Structures are given as C-alpha cells and as structure tokens.
XYZ file of N, CA, C and O in Angstrom:
708
model
N 0.795 -1.339 0.082
C 0.061 -0.157 0.069
C 0.806 1.183 -0.019
O 0.576 2.079 0.670
N 1.949 1.234 -0.823
C 2.829 2.364 -0.806
C 2.706 3.215 -2.025
O 3.228 4.313 -1.933
N 2.155 2.706 -3.137
C 2.026 3.565 -4.258
C 3.417 3.944 -5.077
O 3.613 4.944 -5.478
N 4.341 3.049 -4.862
C 5.778 3.423 -5.120
C 6.153 2.510 -6.445
O 6.315 1.383 -6.522
N 5.937 3.107 -7.596
C 6.145 2.549 -9.027
C 7.573 2.064 -8.957
O 7.886 1.077 -9.543
N 8.347 2.978 -8.526
C 9.999 2.508 -8.559
C 10.297 1.333 -7.932
O 11.026 0.353 -8.441
N 9.717 1.221 -6.783
C 9.964 0.115 -5.934
C 9.230 -1.221 -6.544
O 9.866 -2.382 -6.485
N 8.226 -0.996 -6.998
C 7.309 -2.154 -7.899
C 8.164 -2.630 -8.973
O 8.326 -3.755 -9.191
N 8.873 -1.756 -9.765
C 9.630 -2.118 -11.014
C 10.834 -2.859 -10.480
O 11.271 -3.964 -11.048
N 11.457 -2.450 -9.234
C 12.552 -3.085 -8.714
C 12.308 -4.558 -8.348
O 13.067 -5.520 -8.556
N 11.086 -4.739 -7.634
C 10.735 -6.021 -7.099
C 10.448 -6.890 -8.403
O 10.730 -7.992 -8.227
N 9.647 -6.387 -9.336
C 9.444 -7.181 -10.580
C 11.016 -7.704 -11.234
O 11.095 -8.740 -11.640
N 11.872 -6.748 -11.317
C 13.044 -6.989 -11.881
C 13.813 -8.186 -11.099
O 14.501 -8.893 -11.624
N 13.646 -8.336 -9.733
C 14.327 -9.180 -8.771
C 13.451 -10.526 -8.815
O 13.973 -11.501 -8.431
N 12.160 -10.648 -9.483
C 11.451 -11.704 -9.561
C 11.771 -12.565 -10.606
O 12.704 -12.250 -11.437
N 11.212 -13.788 -10.764
C 11.354 -14.641 -11.926
C 10.496 -14.263 -13.034
O 10.548 -15.108 -14.039
N 9.854 -12.991 -12.941
C 8.890 -12.870 -14.358
C 9.935 -12.558 -15.511
O 10.854 -11.766 -15.373
N 9.381 -13.119 -16.561
C 10.217 -13.066 -17.792
C 9.423 -12.205 -19.091
O 9.643 -12.549 -20.118
N 8.380 -11.574 -18.731
C 7.745 -10.880 -19.558
C 6.725 -11.595 -20.265
O 6.035 -11.330 -21.215
N 6.322 -12.835 -19.577
C 5.032 -13.613 -19.988
C 3.866 -12.695 -19.999
O 3.736 -11.869 -19.080
N 2.984 -13.023 -21.002
C 1.718 -12.252 -21.043
C 0.889 -12.697 -19.849
O 0.598 -13.801 -19.675
N 0.320 -11.636 -19.249
C -0.669 -11.922 -18.113
C -1.998 -11.509 -18.655
O -2.230 -10.499 -19.428
N -3.064 -12.259 -18.608
C -4.423 -12.108 -19.021
C -5.328 -11.549 -17.910
O -5.277 -12.147 -16.780
N -5.613 -10.416 -18.202
C -6.631 -9.792 -17.060
C -7.928 -9.698 -17.736
O -8.202 -9.125 -18.722
N -8.868 -10.332 -16.960
C -10.312 -10.225 -17.274
C -10.986 -9.003 -16.591
O -10.799 -8.962 -15.310
N -11.612 -8.262 -17.403
C -12.221 -6.980 -16.711
C -13.303 -6.631 -17.755
O -13.156 -6.396 -18.960
N -14.659 -6.833 -17.321
C -15.847 -6.575 -18.084
C -16.018 -5.043 -18.645
O -15.479 -4.150 -17.952
N -16.440 -4.953 -19.659
C -16.565 -3.543 -20.334
C -18.118 -2.950 -20.130
O -18.283 -1.896 -20.526
N -18.887 -3.792 -19.576
C -20.131 -3.421 -19.329
C -20.740 -3.320 -17.930
O -22.052 -3.427 -17.756
N -20.047 -3.376 -16.935
C -20.310 -3.287 -15.571
C -19.648 -2.107 -14.989
O -18.655 -2.076 -14.561
N -20.598 -1.032 -14.570
C -20.155 0.221 -14.310
C -19.385 0.237 -12.949
O -18.354 1.078 -12.970
N -19.567 -0.815 -12.070
C -18.674 -0.784 -10.830
C -17.371 -1.411 -11.020
O -16.312 -1.113 -10.382
N -17.302 -2.303 -12.083
C -15.958 -3.054 -12.226
C -15.135 -2.489 -13.425
O -13.944 -2.577 -13.525
N -15.647 -2.002 -14.543
C -15.015 -1.580 -15.733
C -13.668 -0.565 -15.342
O -12.682 -0.805 -15.822
N -14.064 0.418 -14.529
C -13.003 1.302 -14.312
C -11.741 0.551 -13.592
O -10.523 1.090 -13.652
N -11.958 -0.426 -12.912
C -10.707 -1.201 -12.233
C -9.804 -1.534 -13.328
O -8.515 -1.467 -13.045
N -10.241 -2.312 -14.353
C -9.493 -2.821 -15.352
C -8.931 -1.603 -16.134
O -7.520 -1.658 -16.339
N -9.656 -0.520 -16.232
C -9.041 0.555 -16.997
C -7.861 1.380 -16.248
O -7.064 1.817 -16.914
N -7.984 1.148 -14.873
C -6.714 1.766 -14.002
C -5.637 0.803 -13.846
O -4.443 1.125 -14.085
N -6.047 -0.539 -13.787
C -4.954 -1.474 -13.213
C -4.153 -1.864 -14.502
O -2.837 -1.977 -14.389
N -4.609 -2.049 -15.744
C -3.824 -2.565 -16.904
C -2.696 -1.460 -17.036
O -1.546 -1.932 -17.269
N -2.865 -0.121 -17.219
C -1.660 0.667 -17.580
C -0.735 0.682 -16.336
O 0.541 0.933 -16.615
N -1.323 0.493 -15.177
C -0.246 0.503 -13.966
C 0.526 -0.933 -14.033
O 1.799 -0.504 -13.805
N -0.004 -1.890 -14.423
C 0.870 -3.060 -14.621
C 1.957 -2.911 -15.426
O 2.971 -3.279 -15.512
N 1.531 -2.218 -16.714
C 2.193 -2.119 -17.915
C 3.370 -1.126 -17.532
O 4.655 -1.217 -17.928
N 3.069 -0.114 -16.725
C 4.139 0.956 -16.402
C 5.207 0.106 -15.384
O 6.377 0.483 -15.401
N 4.719 -0.824 -14.693
C 5.727 -1.536 -13.715
C 6.612 -2.427 -14.585
O 7.856 -2.708 -14.205
N 6.039 -2.950 -15.715
C 6.885 -3.782 -16.553
C 6.190 -5.141 -16.984
O 6.705 -5.992 -17.646
N 4.936 -5.303 -16.647
C 4.116 -6.436 -16.845
C 3.726 -6.329 -18.333
O 3.361 -5.273 -18.987
N 3.567 -7.482 -19.084
C 2.849 -7.529 -20.295
C 1.610 -7.912 -20.226
O 1.284 -9.068 -19.608
N 0.500 -7.089 -20.481
C -0.837 -7.466 -20.100
C -1.847 -7.490 -21.332
O -1.794 -6.600 -22.214
N -2.554 -8.581 -21.399
C -3.646 -8.583 -22.368
C -4.909 -8.475 -21.565
O -5.236 -9.424 -20.721
N -5.787 -7.646 -22.055
C -7.045 -7.398 -21.470
C -8.117 -7.569 -22.625
O -8.380 -6.502 -23.131
N -8.502 -8.770 -22.887
C -9.712 -8.867 -23.853
C -10.933 -8.166 -23.521
O -11.113 -8.248 -22.278
N -11.589 -7.742 -24.547
C -12.842 -7.060 -24.314
C -13.991 -8.029 -24.172
O -14.238 -9.008 -24.880
N -14.503 -8.155 -22.903
C -15.451 -9.013 -22.542
C -16.690 -8.281 -21.857
O -16.618 -7.284 -21.280
N -18.041 -8.960 -21.996
C -18.961 -8.573 -21.226
C -19.034 -9.394 -20.026
O -18.248 -10.408 -19.848
N -19.740 -8.863 -19.028
C -19.817 -9.524 -17.665
C -20.234 -11.000 -17.646
O -19.593 -11.781 -16.979
N -21.137 -11.346 -18.587
C -21.625 -12.641 -18.635
C -20.749 -13.740 -19.144
O -20.637 -14.834 -18.586
N -19.911 -13.179 -20.106
C -18.748 -14.012 -20.659
C -17.694 -14.254 -19.484
O -17.192 -15.293 -19.323
N -17.406 -13.195 -18.795
C -16.388 -13.304 -17.841
C -16.759 -14.274 -16.735
O -16.027 -15.095 -16.257
N -18.126 -14.140 -16.217
C -18.636 -15.087 -15.305
C -18.433 -16.540 -15.821
O -18.113 -17.365 -15.071
N -18.871 -16.846 -17.022
C -18.720 -17.976 -17.733
C -17.274 -18.525 -17.472
O -17.074 -19.763 -17.416
N -16.262 -17.771 -17.761
C -14.956 -18.077 -17.657
C -14.548 -18.428 -16.152
O -13.861 -19.463 -15.974
N -14.921 -17.603 -15.279
C -14.486 -17.682 -13.950
C -15.088 -18.857 -13.306
O -14.580 -19.543 -12.532
N -16.433 -19.258 -13.503
C -17.163 -20.428 -12.942
C -17.043 -21.584 -13.910
O -17.865 -22.569 -13.692
N -16.347 -21.503 -15.086
C -16.433 -22.566 -16.101
C -15.541 -23.882 -15.743
O -15.813 -24.699 -16.304
N -14.869 -23.852 -14.476
C -14.101 -24.956 -14.108
C -12.852 -24.925 -14.681
O -12.188 -24.070 -15.237
N -12.291 -26.129 -14.293
C -10.767 -26.321 -14.638
C -10.433 -26.111 -16.079
O -9.285 -25.739 -16.423
N -11.319 -26.471 -17.186
C -10.850 -26.067 -18.430
C -10.524 -24.735 -18.886
O -9.980 -24.239 -19.776
N -11.133 -23.750 -17.864
C -10.866 -22.277 -18.079
C -9.668 -21.687 -17.217
O -9.571 -20.401 -17.266
N -9.178 -22.523 -16.492
C -8.122 -21.972 -15.474
C -6.782 -21.174 -16.142
O -6.336 -20.463 -15.640
N -6.681 -21.768 -17.406
C -5.533 -21.075 -18.095
C -5.996 -19.903 -18.871
O -5.206 -19.287 -19.669
N -7.141 -19.431 -18.672
C -7.690 -18.386 -19.593
C -7.618 -17.038 -18.938
O -7.950 -15.991 -19.572
N -7.121 -16.949 -17.650
C -6.865 -15.687 -16.950
C -5.937 -15.683 -15.777
O -5.739 -16.827 -15.495
N -5.415 -14.761 -15.634
C -4.339 -14.470 -14.468
C -4.774 -13.655 -13.327
O -4.585 -13.724 -12.153
N -5.501 -12.403 -13.800
C -5.970 -11.455 -12.969
C -7.394 -11.073 -13.232
O -7.704 -10.966 -14.308
N -8.099 -10.859 -12.157
C -9.496 -10.532 -12.446
C -9.814 -9.403 -11.338
O -10.029 -9.593 -10.167
N -9.710 -8.054 -11.729
C -10.243 -7.048 -10.726
C -11.768 -7.248 -10.753
O -12.501 -7.086 -11.686
N -12.208 -7.318 -9.461
C -13.659 -7.489 -9.334
C -13.936 -6.962 -7.803
O -12.991 -6.697 -6.998
N -15.205 -6.935 -7.653
C -15.581 -6.494 -6.204
C -16.200 -7.724 -5.524
O -16.889 -8.578 -6.094
N -16.300 -7.561 -4.286
C -17.005 -8.666 -3.444
C -17.723 -7.852 -2.460
O -17.447 -6.748 -1.810
N -18.967 -8.350 -2.116
C -19.929 -7.860 -1.201
C -19.571 -8.737 0.027
O -20.037 -9.897 0.042
N -18.803 -8.230 0.940
C -18.262 -8.988 1.945
C -19.474 -9.511 2.853
O -19.578 -9.040 3.948
N -20.280 -10.307 2.419
C -21.444 -10.949 3.109
C -21.150 -12.206 3.678
O -20.964 -13.197 2.829
N -20.973 -12.227 4.977
C -20.678 -13.657 5.410
C -19.245 -14.007 5.670
O -18.688 -14.953 5.907
N -18.353 -12.822 5.387
C -16.952 -13.156 5.585
C -16.544 -12.746 6.828
O -15.546 -11.912 7.268
N -17.235 -13.189 7.943
C -16.847 -12.753 9.270
C -16.558 -13.993 10.221
O -16.139 -13.800 11.446
N -16.689 -15.256 9.724
C -16.164 -16.376 10.409
C -15.762 -17.407 9.368
O -16.193 -17.526 8.274
N -14.867 -18.508 10.089
C -14.231 -19.455 9.175
C -15.393 -20.444 8.624
O -15.008 -21.282 7.574
N -16.705 -20.349 9.130
C -17.665 -21.377 8.456
C -18.205 -20.742 7.244
O -18.460 -21.300 6.301
N -18.574 -19.547 7.219
C -19.396 -18.816 6.129
C -18.369 -18.087 5.112
O -18.808 -17.828 4.151
N -17.049 -17.878 5.591
C -16.023 -17.258 4.593
C -15.812 -18.419 3.450
O -14.999 -19.396 3.892
N -16.014 -17.990 2.239
C -15.656 -18.902 1.137
C -14.139 -18.952 0.923
O -13.802 -20.184 0.538
N -13.405 -18.075 1.328
C -12.034 -18.242 1.037
C -11.201 -19.051 2.322
O -10.244 -19.606 2.118
N -11.912 -18.957 3.360
C -11.327 -19.639 4.541
C -11.413 -21.173 4.363
O -10.959 -21.967 5.051
N -12.326 -21.598 3.307
C -12.427 -23.103 3.031
C -10.991 -23.584 2.527
O -10.767 -24.919 2.449
N -10.152 -22.608 1.949
C -9.011 -22.908 1.387
C -9.038 -23.417 0.010
O -8.158 -23.787 -0.696
N -10.231 -23.260 -0.636
C -10.533 -23.604 -1.888
C -11.576 -22.845 -2.640
O -12.670 -22.686 -1.884
N -11.626 -22.138 -3.709
C -12.691 -21.432 -4.315
C -12.789 -21.620 -5.705
O -12.131 -22.293 -6.499
N -13.861 -20.939 -6.321
C -14.081 -21.071 -7.718
C -12.931 -20.487 -8.588
O -12.700 -20.731 -9.718
N -11.938 -19.734 -7.903
C -10.988 -19.122 -8.770
C -9.757 -19.998 -8.706
O -8.565 -19.417 -9.013
N -9.724 -21.265 -8.389
C -8.790 -22.129 -8.530
C -7.715 -21.945 -7.452
O -6.383 -21.860 -7.558
N -8.127 -21.284 -6.274
C -7.277 -21.033 -5.169
C -7.375 -22.338 -4.128
O -8.371 -22.640 -3.759
N -6.325 -22.919 -3.930
C -6.114 -23.964 -2.993
C -5.101 -23.709 -1.979
O -4.002 -23.448 -2.288
N -5.441 -23.801 -0.656
C -4.470 -23.759 0.436
C -4.900 -24.813 1.498
O -5.798 -24.651 2.244
N -4.036 -25.872 1.705
C -4.254 -26.768 2.498
C -4.289 -26.420 4.053
O -4.779 -26.926 4.750
N -3.203 -25.398 4.233
C -3.003 -24.911 5.601
C -4.336 -24.346 6.020
O -4.793 -24.543 7.079
N -5.124 -23.563 5.065
C -6.264 -22.931 5.475
C -7.454 -23.991 5.738
O -8.173 -23.912 6.699
N -7.444 -25.119 4.985
C -8.393 -26.220 5.122
C -8.249 -26.725 6.382
O -9.124 -27.026 7.158
N -6.874 -26.972 6.739
C -6.728 -27.732 8.085
C -6.941 -26.784 9.289
O -7.536 -27.097 10.373
N -6.644 -25.599 9.207
C -6.916 -24.623 10.263
C -8.391 -24.363 10.318
O -8.922 -24.328 11.533
N -9.155 -24.509 9.342
C -10.633 -24.233 9.395
C -11.352 -25.412 9.971
O -12.049 -25.282 10.920
N -10.749 -26.651 9.787
C -11.358 -27.893 10.247
C -10.826 -27.973 11.815
O -11.822 -28.310 12.628
N -9.984 -27.445 12.117
C -9.353 -27.222 13.526
C -10.246 -26.262 14.372
O -10.860 -26.532 15.429
N -10.567 -25.246 13.615
C -11.548 -24.067 14.249
C -12.819 -24.727 14.560
O -13.490 -24.347 15.682
N -13.356 -25.336 13.576
C -14.791 -25.923 13.726
C -14.765 -26.900 14.857
O -15.916 -27.113 15.621
N -13.799 -27.629 15.103
C -13.867 -28.770 16.006
C -13.451 -28.240 17.627
O -13.402 -29.072 18.541
N -13.087 -27.069 17.791
C -12.508 -26.580 18.886
C -13.432 -25.689 19.592
O -14.236 -24.907 19.131
N -13.715 -26.033 20.994
C -14.744 -25.425 21.854
C -13.988 -24.272 22.605
O -14.820 -23.338 22.977
N -12.827 -24.294 22.790
C -12.145 -23.188 23.739
C -11.958 -21.872 22.860
O -11.358 -21.982 21.743
N -12.593 -20.997 23.356
C -12.606 -19.540 22.567
C -11.305 -19.001 22.278
O -11.003 -18.375 21.337
N -10.520 -19.109 23.349
C -9.147 -18.425 23.293
C -8.375 -19.302 22.263
O -7.673 -18.702 21.442
N -8.426 -20.542 22.088
C -7.787 -21.501 21.056
C -8.308 -21.114 19.766
O -7.542 -21.069 18.778
N -9.772 -20.818 19.713
C -10.385 -20.406 18.443
C -9.649 -19.126 17.923
O -9.511 -19.026 16.718
N -9.671 -18.044 18.620
C -9.002 -16.949 18.396
C -7.650 -17.003 17.831
O -7.304 -16.467 16.784
N -6.914 -18.138 18.441
C -5.503 -18.250 18.104
C -5.466 -18.892 16.626
O -4.625 -18.457 15.668
N -6.529 -19.742 16.372
C -6.567 -20.324 15.063
C -6.943 -19.371 14.017
O -6.339 -19.289 12.967
N -7.824 -18.392 14.289
C -8.188 -17.326 13.417
C -6.918 -16.408 13.086
O -6.837 -15.965 12.054
N -6.108 -16.198 14.181
C -5.007 -15.350 13.862
C -4.045 -15.948 12.894
O -3.578 -15.457 12.167
N -3.913 -17.378 13.229
C -3.027 -18.205 12.276
C -3.628 -18.171 10.800
O -2.966 -18.053 9.940
N -4.991 -18.145 10.704
C -5.659 -18.146 9.419
C -5.335 -16.846 8.635
O -5.003 -16.725 7.607
N -5.404 -15.697 9.481
C -5.271 -14.441 8.842
C -3.770 -14.287 8.401
O -3.300 -13.763 7.439
N -2.732 -14.809 9.125
C -1.362 -14.814 8.868
C -1.225 -15.506 7.570
O -0.487 -15.268 6.666
N -1.892 -16.835 7.403
C -1.770 -17.490 6.238
C -2.453 -16.808 5.003
O -1.992 -16.818 3.841
N -3.411 -16.115 5.201
C -3.893 -15.148 4.022
C -2.867 -14.132 3.562
O -2.808 -13.951 2.435
N -2.083 -13.608 4.543
C -1.035 -12.643 4.144
C 0.127 -13.452 3.521
O 0.775 -12.981 2.637
N 0.396 -14.729 3.837
C 1.412 -15.685 3.314
C 1.185 -15.975 1.777
O 1.854 -16.097 0.963
N -0.010 -16.395 1.659
C -0.617 -16.935 0.486
C -1.884 -16.210 0.007
O -2.953 -16.849 0.216
N -2.016 -14.958 -0.331
C -3.214 -14.227 -0.537
C -4.116 -14.932 -1.780
O -3.408 -14.878 -2.882
N -5.480 -15.190 -1.508
C -6.171 -15.338 -2.539
C -6.561 -14.299 -3.413
O -7.049 -14.410 -4.555
N -6.458 -13.015 -2.814
C -6.807 -11.815 -3.575
C -6.092 -10.612 -2.856
O -5.567 -10.851 -1.738
N -5.951 -9.503 -3.599
C -5.337 -8.260 -3.017
C -6.426 -7.313 -3.039
O -7.060 -7.007 -4.163
N -6.599 -6.613 -1.801
C -7.595 -5.572 -1.861
C -7.088 -4.279 -2.351
O -6.042 -3.673 -1.911
N -7.612 -3.712 -3.508
C -7.149 -2.460 -3.988
C -7.875 -1.337 -3.402
O -7.302 -0.147 -3.555
N -8.908 -1.358 -2.830
C -9.796 -0.375 -2.292
C -11.146 -0.878 -1.654
O -11.267 -1.929 -2.035
N -11.693 0.065 -1.079
C -13.061 -0.299 -0.490
C -14.112 0.997 -0.859
O -13.637 2.106 -0.891
N -15.355 0.449 -0.954
C -16.358 1.487 -0.951
C -17.626 0.908 -0.405
O -17.696 -0.197 -0.323
N -18.443 1.696 0.022
C -19.769 1.356 0.615
C -20.892 1.884 -0.054
O -20.965 3.028 -0.360
N -21.957 1.026 -0.289
C -22.950 1.573 -1.188
C -23.951 2.266 -0.104
O -23.987 1.975 1.161
N -24.614 3.094 -0.652
C -25.669 3.892 0.291
C -27.122 3.080 0.085
O -27.506 2.822 -1.033
N -27.714 3.113 1.072
C -28.956 2.314 1.235
C -30.075 3.189 1.693
O -30.365 2.956 2.971
N -30.550 4.053 0.923
C -31.698 5.091 1.574
C -33.008 4.244 1.625
O -33.209 3.364 0.798
N -33.802 4.710 2.632
C -35.028 4.247 2.786
C -36.008 5.174 3.537
O -35.308 6.141 4.206
N -37.131 5.058 3.450
C -38.170 6.048 3.834
C -38.450 5.625 5.494
O -38.130 4.592 5.825
N -38.903 6.621 6.186
C -39.262 6.485 7.576
C -40.277 5.291 7.907
O -40.222 4.874 8.740
N -41.126 5.199 6.908
C -42.150 4.293 7.122
C -41.779 2.858 6.774
O -42.569 1.911 6.910
N -40.537 2.520 6.240
C -39.925 1.238 6.063
C -39.233 0.770 7.404
O -38.477 1.478 8.157
N -39.892 -0.201 8.081
C -39.636 -0.601 9.372
C -38.826 -1.894 9.251
O -38.887 -2.639 8.531
N -37.753 -1.813 10.288
C -37.167 -3.169 10.444
C -35.838 -3.352 9.628
O -35.235 -4.228 9.692
N -35.534 -2.346 8.766
C -34.476 -2.380 7.747
C -33.256 -1.833 8.525
O -33.061 -0.850 9.176
N -32.153 -2.735 8.349
C -30.811 -2.373 8.879
C -29.881 -2.250 7.802
O -29.573 -3.285 7.021
N -29.319 -1.022 7.614
C -28.334 -0.845 6.616
C -26.985 -1.373 7.038
O -26.558 -1.116 8.103
N -26.374 -2.077 6.084
C -24.850 -2.574 6.474
C -24.029 -2.043 5.474
O -24.334 -1.492 4.536
N -22.573 -2.136 5.836
C -21.610 -1.582 4.841
C -21.523 -2.329 3.563
O -21.380 -2.003 2.321
N -21.855 -3.727 3.469
C -21.872 -4.452 2.293
C -23.014 -4.582 1.522
O -23.285 -4.014 0.514
N -24.077 -5.368 2.226
C -25.328 -5.529 1.492
C -26.472 -5.389 2.552
O -26.388 -5.689 3.582
N -27.558 -4.818 1.937
C -28.649 -4.621 2.866
C -29.275 -5.869 3.136
O -29.270 -6.893 2.512
N -29.861 -5.840 4.440
C -30.664 -7.074 4.841
C -32.148 -6.809 4.705
O -32.503 -5.719 5.276
N -32.779 -7.593 3.918
C -34.204 -7.234 3.623
C -35.232 -8.206 4.560
O -36.372 -8.276 4.230
N -34.547 -9.014 5.389
C -35.268 -9.884 6.115
C -36.028 -9.180 7.322
O -35.541 -8.197 8.001
N -37.216 -9.568 7.570
C -38.145 -8.946 8.484
C -38.274 -7.421 8.351
O -38.168 -6.496 9.343
N -38.446 -7.052 7.048
C -38.711 -5.632 6.841
C -40.065 -5.478 6.407
O -40.683 -6.242 5.665
N -40.760 -4.274 6.683
C -42.179 -4.036 6.424
C -42.502 -2.525 6.184
O -41.587 -1.861 6.556
N -43.421 -2.315 5.606
C -43.880 -0.904 5.442
C -45.182 -0.699 6.337
O -46.208 -1.363 6.433
N -45.047 0.475 7.156
C -46.005 0.848 8.060
C -46.382 2.409 7.806
O -45.545 3.319 7.952
N -47.492 2.526 7.198
C -48.077 3.933 6.789
C -49.170 4.332 7.756
O -50.038 3.475 8.049
C-alpha cells in the first residue's frame, strides 16, 4: 500500500517474471468493475508487466470464472468486487475453506478451518483465526485495491431495515403507513 512505482519495478526485476503475457479479465459493461481494469492495466504495464485485457461482457467473464478447470488457463488477474457478506467467520467465509471457484487451493487454511470448527475453547479459536489471517497474508487469494460502501436510503415508514456496509438485509422488513 505504498504507491511506489519505482519499488514495484525493482521488485519485478528481482522476481522470476520474464515478460510472459498476463491475461486480465475485466468487463466493459459493468459500471462498478469496468474502471478497475481501465486503471489497473496501465499501472501493471508501467511497472513492466505484459498485459492482455480482452474485451468481454460480464456474462462472458462469469462463464470463464465459473467454467471450471478447463478455463483456469484463460486468465491470471480479475479485478472485481466482493460484497463481503458472510466473511466474518471461518464457516461462512468462502476463502477460509482453502479452495474457491478461482482455483485457489490452500491446504493450511483447510486444516486450520477444520481445527477451528472442532475446537470449543474460545481462546484457542481466536489463536486459530490469527493463524488463518497470517496464512492469508502468506498466500493471498486476492489483493484488496480499495473499498467503498453502497448507500442504502429508505423512507421512515420502512420498518425493520438495517443498512450494512456491504449488502442490505431485507429480512423482517415491512412498510408501516
């Protein structure tokens, strides 16, 4: 999180990268995601990566991402957004499973999650979660480029609605006039 292009160039030069083409999927028809690709591609190229960003619509991109093993070699980077809904404990967090639709596999996370599920002592569970978070930094399934929160306006006669940072909850909501 330094914004240091010179350092990024240096780190790339020290890496094993040899100019191989990186395929970045970024839809051209989804207002919240399209700008991510438009910003990320030139930055990666400035650092020294060779980037191919094919023109895709969102439905084609989703077909590639969820298409299974036969599509795993069709992309390297996918700037996208997540509604962090349920990413607050190792049971509901899809990445804590150690395997996801994006061909991310991490046996250490799988083992830690299984240990967390079977542990009753809260202090030990907290330690396991700390270990899981360290593993996310050691072997990240994604890199957070930024955050934003949607606005969820509602009228005073809408009752029971609770606005959250990620996604609104519409359970037990009613109109009272």
